[in-house]
Coordinates of C-alpha atoms (C1' of nucleotides) in Angstrom, one line a residue:
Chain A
X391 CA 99.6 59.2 29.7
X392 CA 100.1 55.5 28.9
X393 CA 98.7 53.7 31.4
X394 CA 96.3 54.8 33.9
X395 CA 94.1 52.5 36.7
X396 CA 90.7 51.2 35.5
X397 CA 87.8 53.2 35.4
X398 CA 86.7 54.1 39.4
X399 CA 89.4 52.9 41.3
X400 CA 92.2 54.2 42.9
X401 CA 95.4 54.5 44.0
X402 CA 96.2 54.6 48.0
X403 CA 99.2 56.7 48.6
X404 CA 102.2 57.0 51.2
X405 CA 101.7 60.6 50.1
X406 CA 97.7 61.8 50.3
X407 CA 97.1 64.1 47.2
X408 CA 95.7 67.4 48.6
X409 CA 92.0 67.3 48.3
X410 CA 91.7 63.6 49.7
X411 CA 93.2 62.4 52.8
X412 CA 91.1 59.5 53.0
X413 CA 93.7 58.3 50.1
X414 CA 96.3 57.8 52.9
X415 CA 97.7 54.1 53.7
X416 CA 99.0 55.7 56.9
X417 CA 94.8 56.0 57.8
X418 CA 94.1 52.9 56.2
X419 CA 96.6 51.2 58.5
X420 CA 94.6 52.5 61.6
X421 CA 91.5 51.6 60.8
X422 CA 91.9 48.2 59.8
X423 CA 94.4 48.1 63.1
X424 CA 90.8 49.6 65.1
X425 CA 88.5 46.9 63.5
X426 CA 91.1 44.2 64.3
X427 CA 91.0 45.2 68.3
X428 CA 87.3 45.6 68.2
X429 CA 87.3 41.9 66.3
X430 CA 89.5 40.8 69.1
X431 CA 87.6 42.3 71.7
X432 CA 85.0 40.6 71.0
X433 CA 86.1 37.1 70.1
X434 CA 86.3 37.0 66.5
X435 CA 88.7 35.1 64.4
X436 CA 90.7 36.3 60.9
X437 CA 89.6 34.1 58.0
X438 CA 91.1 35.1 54.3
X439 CA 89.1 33.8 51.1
X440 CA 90.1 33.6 47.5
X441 CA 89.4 37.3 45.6
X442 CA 87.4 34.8 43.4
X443 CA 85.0 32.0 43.4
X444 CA 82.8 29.8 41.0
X445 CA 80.4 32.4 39.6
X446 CA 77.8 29.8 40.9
X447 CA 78.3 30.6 44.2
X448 CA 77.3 34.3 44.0
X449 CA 74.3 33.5 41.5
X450 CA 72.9 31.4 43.9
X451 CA 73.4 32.8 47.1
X452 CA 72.8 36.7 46.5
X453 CA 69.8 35.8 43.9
X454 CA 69.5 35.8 40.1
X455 CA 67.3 39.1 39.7
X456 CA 69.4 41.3 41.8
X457 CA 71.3 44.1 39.7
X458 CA 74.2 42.9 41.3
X459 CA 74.3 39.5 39.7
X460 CA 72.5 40.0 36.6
X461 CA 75.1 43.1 35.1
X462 CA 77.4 43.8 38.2
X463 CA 79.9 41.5 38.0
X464 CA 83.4 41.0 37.1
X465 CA 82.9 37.2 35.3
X466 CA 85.2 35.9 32.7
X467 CA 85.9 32.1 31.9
X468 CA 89.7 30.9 32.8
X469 CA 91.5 28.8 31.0
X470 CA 90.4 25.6 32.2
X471 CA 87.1 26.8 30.8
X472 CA 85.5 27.4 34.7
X473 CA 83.4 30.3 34.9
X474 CA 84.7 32.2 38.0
X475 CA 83.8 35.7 39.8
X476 CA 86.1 38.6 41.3
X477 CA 83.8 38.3 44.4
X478 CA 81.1 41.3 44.6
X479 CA 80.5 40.5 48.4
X480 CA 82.2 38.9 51.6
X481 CA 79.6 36.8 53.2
X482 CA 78.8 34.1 50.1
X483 CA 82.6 33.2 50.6
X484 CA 82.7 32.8 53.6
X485 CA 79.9 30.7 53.7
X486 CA 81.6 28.3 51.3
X487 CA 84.9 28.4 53.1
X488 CA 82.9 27.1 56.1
X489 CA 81.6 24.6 54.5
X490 CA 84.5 23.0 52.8
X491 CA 86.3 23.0 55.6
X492 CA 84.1 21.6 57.7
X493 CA 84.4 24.8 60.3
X494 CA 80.8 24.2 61.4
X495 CA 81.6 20.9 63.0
X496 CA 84.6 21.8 65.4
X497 CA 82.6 24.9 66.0
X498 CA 79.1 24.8 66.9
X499 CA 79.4 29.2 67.4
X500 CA 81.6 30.0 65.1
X501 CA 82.5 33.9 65.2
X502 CA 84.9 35.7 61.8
X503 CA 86.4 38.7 60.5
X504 CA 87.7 39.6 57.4
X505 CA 88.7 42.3 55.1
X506 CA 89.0 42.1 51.9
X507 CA 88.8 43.2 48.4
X508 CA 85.0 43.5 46.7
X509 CA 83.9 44.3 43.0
X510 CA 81.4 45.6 41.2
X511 CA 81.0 46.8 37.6
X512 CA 78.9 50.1 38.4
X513 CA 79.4 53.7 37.7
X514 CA 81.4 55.3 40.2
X515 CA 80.6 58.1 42.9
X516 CA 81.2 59.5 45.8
X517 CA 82.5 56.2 48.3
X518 CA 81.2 53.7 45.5
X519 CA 84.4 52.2 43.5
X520 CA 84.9 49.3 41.3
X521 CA 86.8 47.5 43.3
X522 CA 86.1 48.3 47.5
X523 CA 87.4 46.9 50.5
X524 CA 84.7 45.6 53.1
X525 CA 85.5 44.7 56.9
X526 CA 82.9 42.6 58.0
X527 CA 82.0 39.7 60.7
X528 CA 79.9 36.7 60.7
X529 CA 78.9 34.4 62.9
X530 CA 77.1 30.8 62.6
X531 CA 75.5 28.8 64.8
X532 CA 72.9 30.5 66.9
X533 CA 69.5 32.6 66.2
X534 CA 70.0 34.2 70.0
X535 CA 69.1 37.8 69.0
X536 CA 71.5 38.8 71.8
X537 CA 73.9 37.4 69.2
X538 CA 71.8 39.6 66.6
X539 CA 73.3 42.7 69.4
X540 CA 76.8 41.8 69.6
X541 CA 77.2 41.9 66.0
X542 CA 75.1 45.7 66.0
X543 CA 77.5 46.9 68.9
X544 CA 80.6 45.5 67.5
X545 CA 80.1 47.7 64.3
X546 CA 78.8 50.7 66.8
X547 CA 81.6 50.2 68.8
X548 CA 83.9 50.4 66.0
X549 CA 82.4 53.4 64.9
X550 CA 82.8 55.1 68.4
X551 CA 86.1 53.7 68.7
X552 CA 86.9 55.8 65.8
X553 CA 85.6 59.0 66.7
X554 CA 82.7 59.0 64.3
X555 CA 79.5 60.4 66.7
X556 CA 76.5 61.6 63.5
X557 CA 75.8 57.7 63.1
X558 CA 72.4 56.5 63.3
X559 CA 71.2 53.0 63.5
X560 CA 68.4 51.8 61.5
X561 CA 66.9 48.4 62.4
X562 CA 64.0 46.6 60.5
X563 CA 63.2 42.6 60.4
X564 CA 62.5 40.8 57.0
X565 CA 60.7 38.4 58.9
X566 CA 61.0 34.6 57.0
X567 CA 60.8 33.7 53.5
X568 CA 57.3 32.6 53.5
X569 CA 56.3 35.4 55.6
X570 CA 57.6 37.8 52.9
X571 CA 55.3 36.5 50.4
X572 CA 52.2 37.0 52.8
X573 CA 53.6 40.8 53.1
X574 CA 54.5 41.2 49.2
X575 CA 51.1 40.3 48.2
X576 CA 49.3 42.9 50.7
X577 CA 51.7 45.3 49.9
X578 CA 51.2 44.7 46.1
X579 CA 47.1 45.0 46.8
X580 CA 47.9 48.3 48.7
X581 CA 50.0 49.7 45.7
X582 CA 48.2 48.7 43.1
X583 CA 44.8 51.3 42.9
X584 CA 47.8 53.6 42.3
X585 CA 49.7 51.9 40.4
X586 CA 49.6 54.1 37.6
X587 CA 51.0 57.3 40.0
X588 CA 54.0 55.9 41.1
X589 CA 56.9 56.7 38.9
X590 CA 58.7 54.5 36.5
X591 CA 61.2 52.6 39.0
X592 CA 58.1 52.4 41.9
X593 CA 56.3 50.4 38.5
X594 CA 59.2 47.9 38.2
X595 CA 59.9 47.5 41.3
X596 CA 56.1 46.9 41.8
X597 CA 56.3 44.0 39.7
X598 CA 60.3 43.0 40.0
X599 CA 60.9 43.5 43.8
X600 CA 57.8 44.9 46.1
X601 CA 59.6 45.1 48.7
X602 CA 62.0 47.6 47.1
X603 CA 59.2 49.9 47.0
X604 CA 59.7 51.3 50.4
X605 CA 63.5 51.8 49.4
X606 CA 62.6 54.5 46.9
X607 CA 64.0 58.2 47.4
X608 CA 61.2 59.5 45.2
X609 CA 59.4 62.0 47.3
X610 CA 55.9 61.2 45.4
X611 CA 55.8 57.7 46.2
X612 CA 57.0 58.1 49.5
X613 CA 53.9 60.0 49.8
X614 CA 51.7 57.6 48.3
X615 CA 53.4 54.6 50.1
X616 CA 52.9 56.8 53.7
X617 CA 50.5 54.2 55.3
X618 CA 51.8 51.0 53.3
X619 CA 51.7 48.1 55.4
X620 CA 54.4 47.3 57.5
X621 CA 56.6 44.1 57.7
X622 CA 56.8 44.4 61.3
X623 CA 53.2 43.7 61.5
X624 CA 53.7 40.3 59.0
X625 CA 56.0 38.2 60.9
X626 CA 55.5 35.4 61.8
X627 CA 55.5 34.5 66.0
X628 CA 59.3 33.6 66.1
X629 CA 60.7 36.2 64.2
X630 CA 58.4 39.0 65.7
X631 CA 59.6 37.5 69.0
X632 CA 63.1 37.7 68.0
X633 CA 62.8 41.3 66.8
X634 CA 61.3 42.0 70.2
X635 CA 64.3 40.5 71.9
X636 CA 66.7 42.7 69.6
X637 CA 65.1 45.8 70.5
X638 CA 65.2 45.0 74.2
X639 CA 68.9 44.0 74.1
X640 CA 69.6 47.4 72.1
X641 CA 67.9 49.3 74.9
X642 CA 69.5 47.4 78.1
X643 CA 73.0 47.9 75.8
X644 CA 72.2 51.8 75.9
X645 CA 72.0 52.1 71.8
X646 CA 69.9 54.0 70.4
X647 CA 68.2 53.1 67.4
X648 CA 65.2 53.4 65.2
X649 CA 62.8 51.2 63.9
X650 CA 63.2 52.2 59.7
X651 CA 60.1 50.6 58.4
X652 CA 61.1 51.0 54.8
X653 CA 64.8 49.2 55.6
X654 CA 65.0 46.1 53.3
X655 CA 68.3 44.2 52.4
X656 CA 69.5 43.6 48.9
X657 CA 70.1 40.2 48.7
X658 CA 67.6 37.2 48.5
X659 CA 69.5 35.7 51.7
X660 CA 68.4 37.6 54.8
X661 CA 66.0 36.8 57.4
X662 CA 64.6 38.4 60.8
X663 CA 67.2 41.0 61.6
X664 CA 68.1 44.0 58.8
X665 CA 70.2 46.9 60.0
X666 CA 72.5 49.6 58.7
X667 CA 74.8 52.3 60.2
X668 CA 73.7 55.3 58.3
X669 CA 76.1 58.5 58.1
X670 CA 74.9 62.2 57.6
X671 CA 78.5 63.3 55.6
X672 CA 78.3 61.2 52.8
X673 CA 75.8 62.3 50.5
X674 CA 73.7 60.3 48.5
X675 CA 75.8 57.2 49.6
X676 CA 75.1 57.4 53.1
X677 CA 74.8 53.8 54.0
X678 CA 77.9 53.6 56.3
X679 CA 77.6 49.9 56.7
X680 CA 74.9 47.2 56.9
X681 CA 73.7 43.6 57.8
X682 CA 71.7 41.1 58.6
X683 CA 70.3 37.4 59.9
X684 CA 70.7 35.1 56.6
X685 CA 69.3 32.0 58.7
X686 CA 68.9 29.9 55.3
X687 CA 72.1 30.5 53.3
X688 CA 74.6 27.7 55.0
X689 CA 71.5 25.4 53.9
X690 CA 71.0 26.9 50.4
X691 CA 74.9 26.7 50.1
X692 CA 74.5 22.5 51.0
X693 CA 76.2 23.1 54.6
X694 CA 73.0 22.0 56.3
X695 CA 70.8 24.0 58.7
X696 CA 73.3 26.7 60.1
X697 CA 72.0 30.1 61.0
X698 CA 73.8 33.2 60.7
X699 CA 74.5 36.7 61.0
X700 CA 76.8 39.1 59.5
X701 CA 78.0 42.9 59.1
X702 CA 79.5 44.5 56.6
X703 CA 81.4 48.2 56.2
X704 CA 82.9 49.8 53.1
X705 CA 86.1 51.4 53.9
X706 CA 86.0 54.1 52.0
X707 CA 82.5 55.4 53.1
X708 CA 84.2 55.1 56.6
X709 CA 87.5 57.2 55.6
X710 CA 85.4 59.4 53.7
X711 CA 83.1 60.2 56.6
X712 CA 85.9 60.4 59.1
X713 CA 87.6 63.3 56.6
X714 CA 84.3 64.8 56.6
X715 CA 84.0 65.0 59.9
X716 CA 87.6 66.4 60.5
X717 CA 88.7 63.7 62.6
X718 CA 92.4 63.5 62.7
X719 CA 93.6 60.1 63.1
X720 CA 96.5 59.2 65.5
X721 CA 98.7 57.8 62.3
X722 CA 101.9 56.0 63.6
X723 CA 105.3 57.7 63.5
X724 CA 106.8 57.0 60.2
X725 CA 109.6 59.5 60.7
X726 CA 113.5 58.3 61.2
X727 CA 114.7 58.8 64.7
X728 CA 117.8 60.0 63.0
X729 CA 119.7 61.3 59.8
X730 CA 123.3 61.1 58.7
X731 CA 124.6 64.6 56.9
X732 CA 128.4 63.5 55.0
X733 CA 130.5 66.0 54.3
X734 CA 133.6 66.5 52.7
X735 CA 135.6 63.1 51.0
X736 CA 133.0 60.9 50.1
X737 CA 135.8 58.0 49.9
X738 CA 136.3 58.2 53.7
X739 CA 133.0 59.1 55.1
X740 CA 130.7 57.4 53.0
X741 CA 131.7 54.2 54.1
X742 CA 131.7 54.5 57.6
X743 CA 128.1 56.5 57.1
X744 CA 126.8 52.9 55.2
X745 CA 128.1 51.0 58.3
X746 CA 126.7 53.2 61.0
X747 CA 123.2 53.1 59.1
X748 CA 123.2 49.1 59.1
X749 CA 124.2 49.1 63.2
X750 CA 121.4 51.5 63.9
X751 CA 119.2 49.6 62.1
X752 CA 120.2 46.3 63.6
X753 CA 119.6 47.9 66.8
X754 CA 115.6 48.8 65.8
X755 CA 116.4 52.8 65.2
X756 CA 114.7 54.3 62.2
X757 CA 117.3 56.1 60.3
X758 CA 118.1 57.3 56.4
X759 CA 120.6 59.6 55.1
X760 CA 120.8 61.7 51.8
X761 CA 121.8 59.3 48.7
X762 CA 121.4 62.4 46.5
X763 CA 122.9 65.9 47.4
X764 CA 126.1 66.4 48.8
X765 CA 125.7 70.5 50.1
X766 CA 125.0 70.9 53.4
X767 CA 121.7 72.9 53.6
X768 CA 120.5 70.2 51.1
X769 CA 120.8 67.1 53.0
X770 CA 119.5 69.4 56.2
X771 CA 116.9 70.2 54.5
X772 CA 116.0 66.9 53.9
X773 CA 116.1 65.7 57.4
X774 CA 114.0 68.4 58.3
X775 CA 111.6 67.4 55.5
X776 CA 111.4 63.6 57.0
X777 CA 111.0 65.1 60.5
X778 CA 114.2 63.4 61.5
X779 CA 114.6 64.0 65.5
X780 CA 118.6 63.5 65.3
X781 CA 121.1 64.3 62.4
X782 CA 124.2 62.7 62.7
X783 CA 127.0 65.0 60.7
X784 CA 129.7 63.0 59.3
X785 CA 132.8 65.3 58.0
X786 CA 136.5 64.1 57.2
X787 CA 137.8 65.2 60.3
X788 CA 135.2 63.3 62.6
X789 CA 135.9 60.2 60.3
X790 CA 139.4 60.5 61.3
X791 CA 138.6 60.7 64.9
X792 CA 136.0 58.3 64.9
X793 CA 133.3 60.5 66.2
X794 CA 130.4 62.3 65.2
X795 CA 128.2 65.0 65.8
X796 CA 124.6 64.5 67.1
X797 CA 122.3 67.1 67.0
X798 CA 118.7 67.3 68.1
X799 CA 116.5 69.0 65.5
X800 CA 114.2 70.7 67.8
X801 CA 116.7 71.9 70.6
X802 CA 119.4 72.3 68.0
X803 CA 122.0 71.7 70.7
X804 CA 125.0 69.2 69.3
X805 CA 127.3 67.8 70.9
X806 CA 130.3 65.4 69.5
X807 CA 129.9 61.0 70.2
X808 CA 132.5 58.3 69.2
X809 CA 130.8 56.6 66.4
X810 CA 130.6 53.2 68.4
X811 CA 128.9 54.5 71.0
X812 CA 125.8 56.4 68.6
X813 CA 123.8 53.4 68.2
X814 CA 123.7 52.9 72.1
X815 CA 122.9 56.7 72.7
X816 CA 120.0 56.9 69.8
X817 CA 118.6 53.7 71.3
X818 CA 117.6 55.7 74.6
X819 CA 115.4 57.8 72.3
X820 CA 114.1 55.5 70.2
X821 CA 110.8 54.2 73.2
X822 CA 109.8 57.4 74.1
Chain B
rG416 C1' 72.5 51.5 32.1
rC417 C1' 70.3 57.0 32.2
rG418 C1' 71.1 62.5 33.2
rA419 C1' 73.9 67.1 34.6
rC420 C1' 78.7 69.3 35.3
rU421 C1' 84.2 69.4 34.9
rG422 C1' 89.2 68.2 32.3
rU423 C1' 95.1 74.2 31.6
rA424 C1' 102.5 72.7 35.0
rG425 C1' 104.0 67.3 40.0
rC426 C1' 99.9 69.9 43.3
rU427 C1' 96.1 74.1 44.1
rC428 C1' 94.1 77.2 40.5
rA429 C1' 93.9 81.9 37.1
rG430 C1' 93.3 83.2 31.9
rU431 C1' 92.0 83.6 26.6
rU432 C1' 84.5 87.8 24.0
rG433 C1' 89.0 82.9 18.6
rG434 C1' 95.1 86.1 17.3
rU435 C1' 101.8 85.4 17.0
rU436 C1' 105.9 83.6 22.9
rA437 C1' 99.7 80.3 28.0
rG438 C1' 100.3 82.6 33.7
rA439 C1' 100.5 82.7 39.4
rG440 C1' 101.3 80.3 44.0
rU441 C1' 103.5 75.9 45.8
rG442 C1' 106.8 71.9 44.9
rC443 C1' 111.4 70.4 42.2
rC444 C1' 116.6 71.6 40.3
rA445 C1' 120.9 75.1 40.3
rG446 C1' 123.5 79.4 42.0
rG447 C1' 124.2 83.2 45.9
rU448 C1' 126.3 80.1 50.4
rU449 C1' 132.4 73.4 49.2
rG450 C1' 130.9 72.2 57.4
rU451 C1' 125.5 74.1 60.7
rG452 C1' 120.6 74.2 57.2
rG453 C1' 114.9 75.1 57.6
rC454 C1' 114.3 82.1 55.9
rC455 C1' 115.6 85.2 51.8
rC456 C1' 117.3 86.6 46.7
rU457 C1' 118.4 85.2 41.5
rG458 C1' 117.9 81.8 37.7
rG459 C1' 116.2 77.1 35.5
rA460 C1' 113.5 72.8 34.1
rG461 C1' 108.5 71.3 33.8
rG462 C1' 102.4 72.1 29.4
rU463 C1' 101.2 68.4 22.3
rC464 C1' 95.6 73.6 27.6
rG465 C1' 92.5 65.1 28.4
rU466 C1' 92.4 62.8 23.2
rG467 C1' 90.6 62.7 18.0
rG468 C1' 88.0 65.1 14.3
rG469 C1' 85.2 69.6 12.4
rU470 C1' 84.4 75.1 11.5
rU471 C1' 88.0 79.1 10.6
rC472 C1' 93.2 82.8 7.4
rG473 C1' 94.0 81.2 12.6
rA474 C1' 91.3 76.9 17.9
rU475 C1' 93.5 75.9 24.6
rC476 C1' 88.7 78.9 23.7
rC477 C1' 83.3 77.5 19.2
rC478 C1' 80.9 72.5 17.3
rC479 C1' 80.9 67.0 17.3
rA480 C1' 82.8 62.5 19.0
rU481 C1' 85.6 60.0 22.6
rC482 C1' 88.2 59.0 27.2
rA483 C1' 88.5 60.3 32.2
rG484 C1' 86.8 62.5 36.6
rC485 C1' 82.8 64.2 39.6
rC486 C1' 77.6 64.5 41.1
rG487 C1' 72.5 62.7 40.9
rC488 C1' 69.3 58.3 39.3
rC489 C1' 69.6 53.0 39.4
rC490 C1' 71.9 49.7 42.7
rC491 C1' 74.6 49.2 47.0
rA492 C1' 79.2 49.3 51.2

RNA sequence: GCGACUGUAGCUCAGUUGGUUAGAGUGCCAGGUUGUGGCCCUGGAGGUCGUGGGUUCGAUCCCCAUCAGCCGCCCCA
């Protein structure tokens, strides 16, 4: 093999290999058509990015000690000698378009969608790939946690809308900046007469990233961590209040939820509201999709004092779980209405088989015909393999009539046309 | 970046305790059967057994390395 796609990424097919239907375009087409509608539904406008931007922007924005910055990302220096970055996330971007273009003035709520293309340098797995597709919203412009709510019932309702029922949400506040450094220091005196029995990553983390501490899937220091203290209780009056708000919004909205404790974002950037969609069919990779309040980052970004929130999904942790869960997505009909079978003197029918395909197609049918084989059964057969609703048989004798044969596939009853007249007869098929 | 496991036909997989010519199903091609098929029958093409090295009279099989996949950790979507 000479060439083969870089190291955990993939190829999505017209034809889904076997074992994974996820790699279908035909089910990536509806679920980017699903998020569209829900996007639509609820007010929020299509914005497209560059797939790169100054490697500045991500360094400052997501924050220099995250893995992600510090040995996850695809940087190299272009010719012009600018250091630039495949972007690794969707909201920094988006921040920056805002700014440029001065969105944030015309629009004091100011309410996107995109979906794009991600990457990360990282070892691959289950739903985790190189380069990954995110849908995500954000929205600038207001802290109203019943804004916080729309975003978590957009994604739930894109969820439902697709059939997916095992989600759970998880919903946690990371309070302020200087209200995290009140909880990192009592969380750091809780941890640290046991320092020594929490293992290696719970040590790092310890002095790295407390807050990551609560993240760990390490049964010991979950045990140990048990009765940690909780961010919930170190927020400060507005953000607690605001986390009040979300819950009661949740409720009144009929979602159900819990309160994950532990839950902490990623990235340097978020404030007050953290949540995540969690799945039960993907494994270790279970986070479906997540997001959060980032009420600092338009400011850190130099687009002044601009709250916002945002949500983002990974595509294919969502085709992935869909699979898993067996649900068979309504793919559109990508079948021809109708298949032309030539027989006999290729001189005289093949021509007139060429200009009945162009008038079908100029009238909007679907239609194809058999470029390859020239016996019957074969060029049937192939038909029947596209799921072709009509053949149209073409011999020497009909050319010299100027008629046809039509025959439905299922009913298998034919009966002879004039050629003029087919395209007019297949379009009575072709809505319904 | 760390640790398991797996790489045999286009696809799904057998198999070889190291032995001459590596199999099945399915798909593809041809014929049976130049104009009414989807079934069936017969035949064919398709593999450097992931790649490179080592051990051996002999390696697809054992050993080492490497590449890729997959799973867990890390991180995250």
């Amino acid at each position: 093999m000479k060439y083969t796609a870089p190291p955990y990424t993939y190829d999505v097919l017209p034809f889904p290999p076997v074992k994974e239907a996820w790699l279908h375009t035909a089910r990536w087409r509806y679920v980017e058509n699903v998020f569209r509608e829900v996007c639509r539904k609820y007010g929020y406008r299509e914005i497209r990015t560059p797939i790169l931007e100054q490697t500045e922007l991500f360094t400052r924005s997501i924050g220099e000690a995250t893995d992600i910055v510090s040995k996850e990302m695809f940087t190299f220096t272009d010719r012009g000698d600018r250091s630039l970055t495949l972007k690794p996330e969707g909201t920094a971007p988006v921040v920056r378009a805002c700014i440029e273009r001065k969105l944030f003035a015309e629009h004091p709520l100011l309410k996107l969608y995109y979906i794009g293309q991600n990457f990360r340098y990282e070892r691959g797995q289950r739903g985790r790939y190189r380069q990954h597709q995110q849908l995500g919203v954000e929205v600038f412009g207001a802290v109203d946690p019943a804004l916080d709510a729309e975003v978590i019932l957009l994604a739930m309702d894109f969820y439902r809308e697709l059939g997916v029922i095992d989600q759970e949400l998880h919903i946690n506040s990371v309070g302020t900046p200087e209200s995290r450094v009140t909880f990192k220091q009592a969380l750091k005196d809780y941890a640290r007469p046991f320092l020594a029995e929490l293992s290696g990553e719970g040590q790092g983390r310890f002095e790295m990233n407390p807050l990551r501490m609560l993240d760990t899937k390490n049964e010991n220091d979950l045990r140990l961590l048990a009765d940690a203290p909780r961010l919930v209780d170190f927020l400060d009056p507005e953000s607690a209040e605001h986390f009040e708000k979300l819950q009661s919004y949740l409720t009144s909205a009929g979602v159900p939820y819990v309160v994950d404790h532990r839950l902490v974002r990623g990235f340097d950037y978020y404030t007050k509201t953290a949540f995540e969609i969690v799945g039960n069919s993907l494994g270790s990779q279970n986070a479906l999709g997540g997001g959060g309040r980032y009420d600092g980052l338009v400011d850190e970004c130099g687009g002044g004092h601009v709250p916002g929130i945002g949500f983002g999904l990974g595509m294919e942790r969502c085709l992935i779980t869909l699979d898993a869960l067996g649900i068979d997505l309504p793919t559109a009909d990508e079948r021809p209405l109708a298949f032309i079978i030539t027989l006999g003197d290729e001189n005289l029918v093949r021509p007139i088989a060429v200009k009945l395909l162009t008038k079908l197609r100029a009238a909007g049918i679907s239609c194809d015909m058999d470029y390859k084989s020239r016996k019957f059964g074969h060029q049937a057969k192939r038909a029947d393999d596209l799921g072709a609703r009509f053949t149209l048989i073409l011999g020497d004798e009909e050319a010299q009539r100027g008629v046809i044969q039509l025959r439905d596939q299922s009913s298998k009853e034919q009966r002879e046309i004039a050629i003029d007249l087919a395209a007019a007869e297949l379009v009575l098929f072709s809505h319904g």
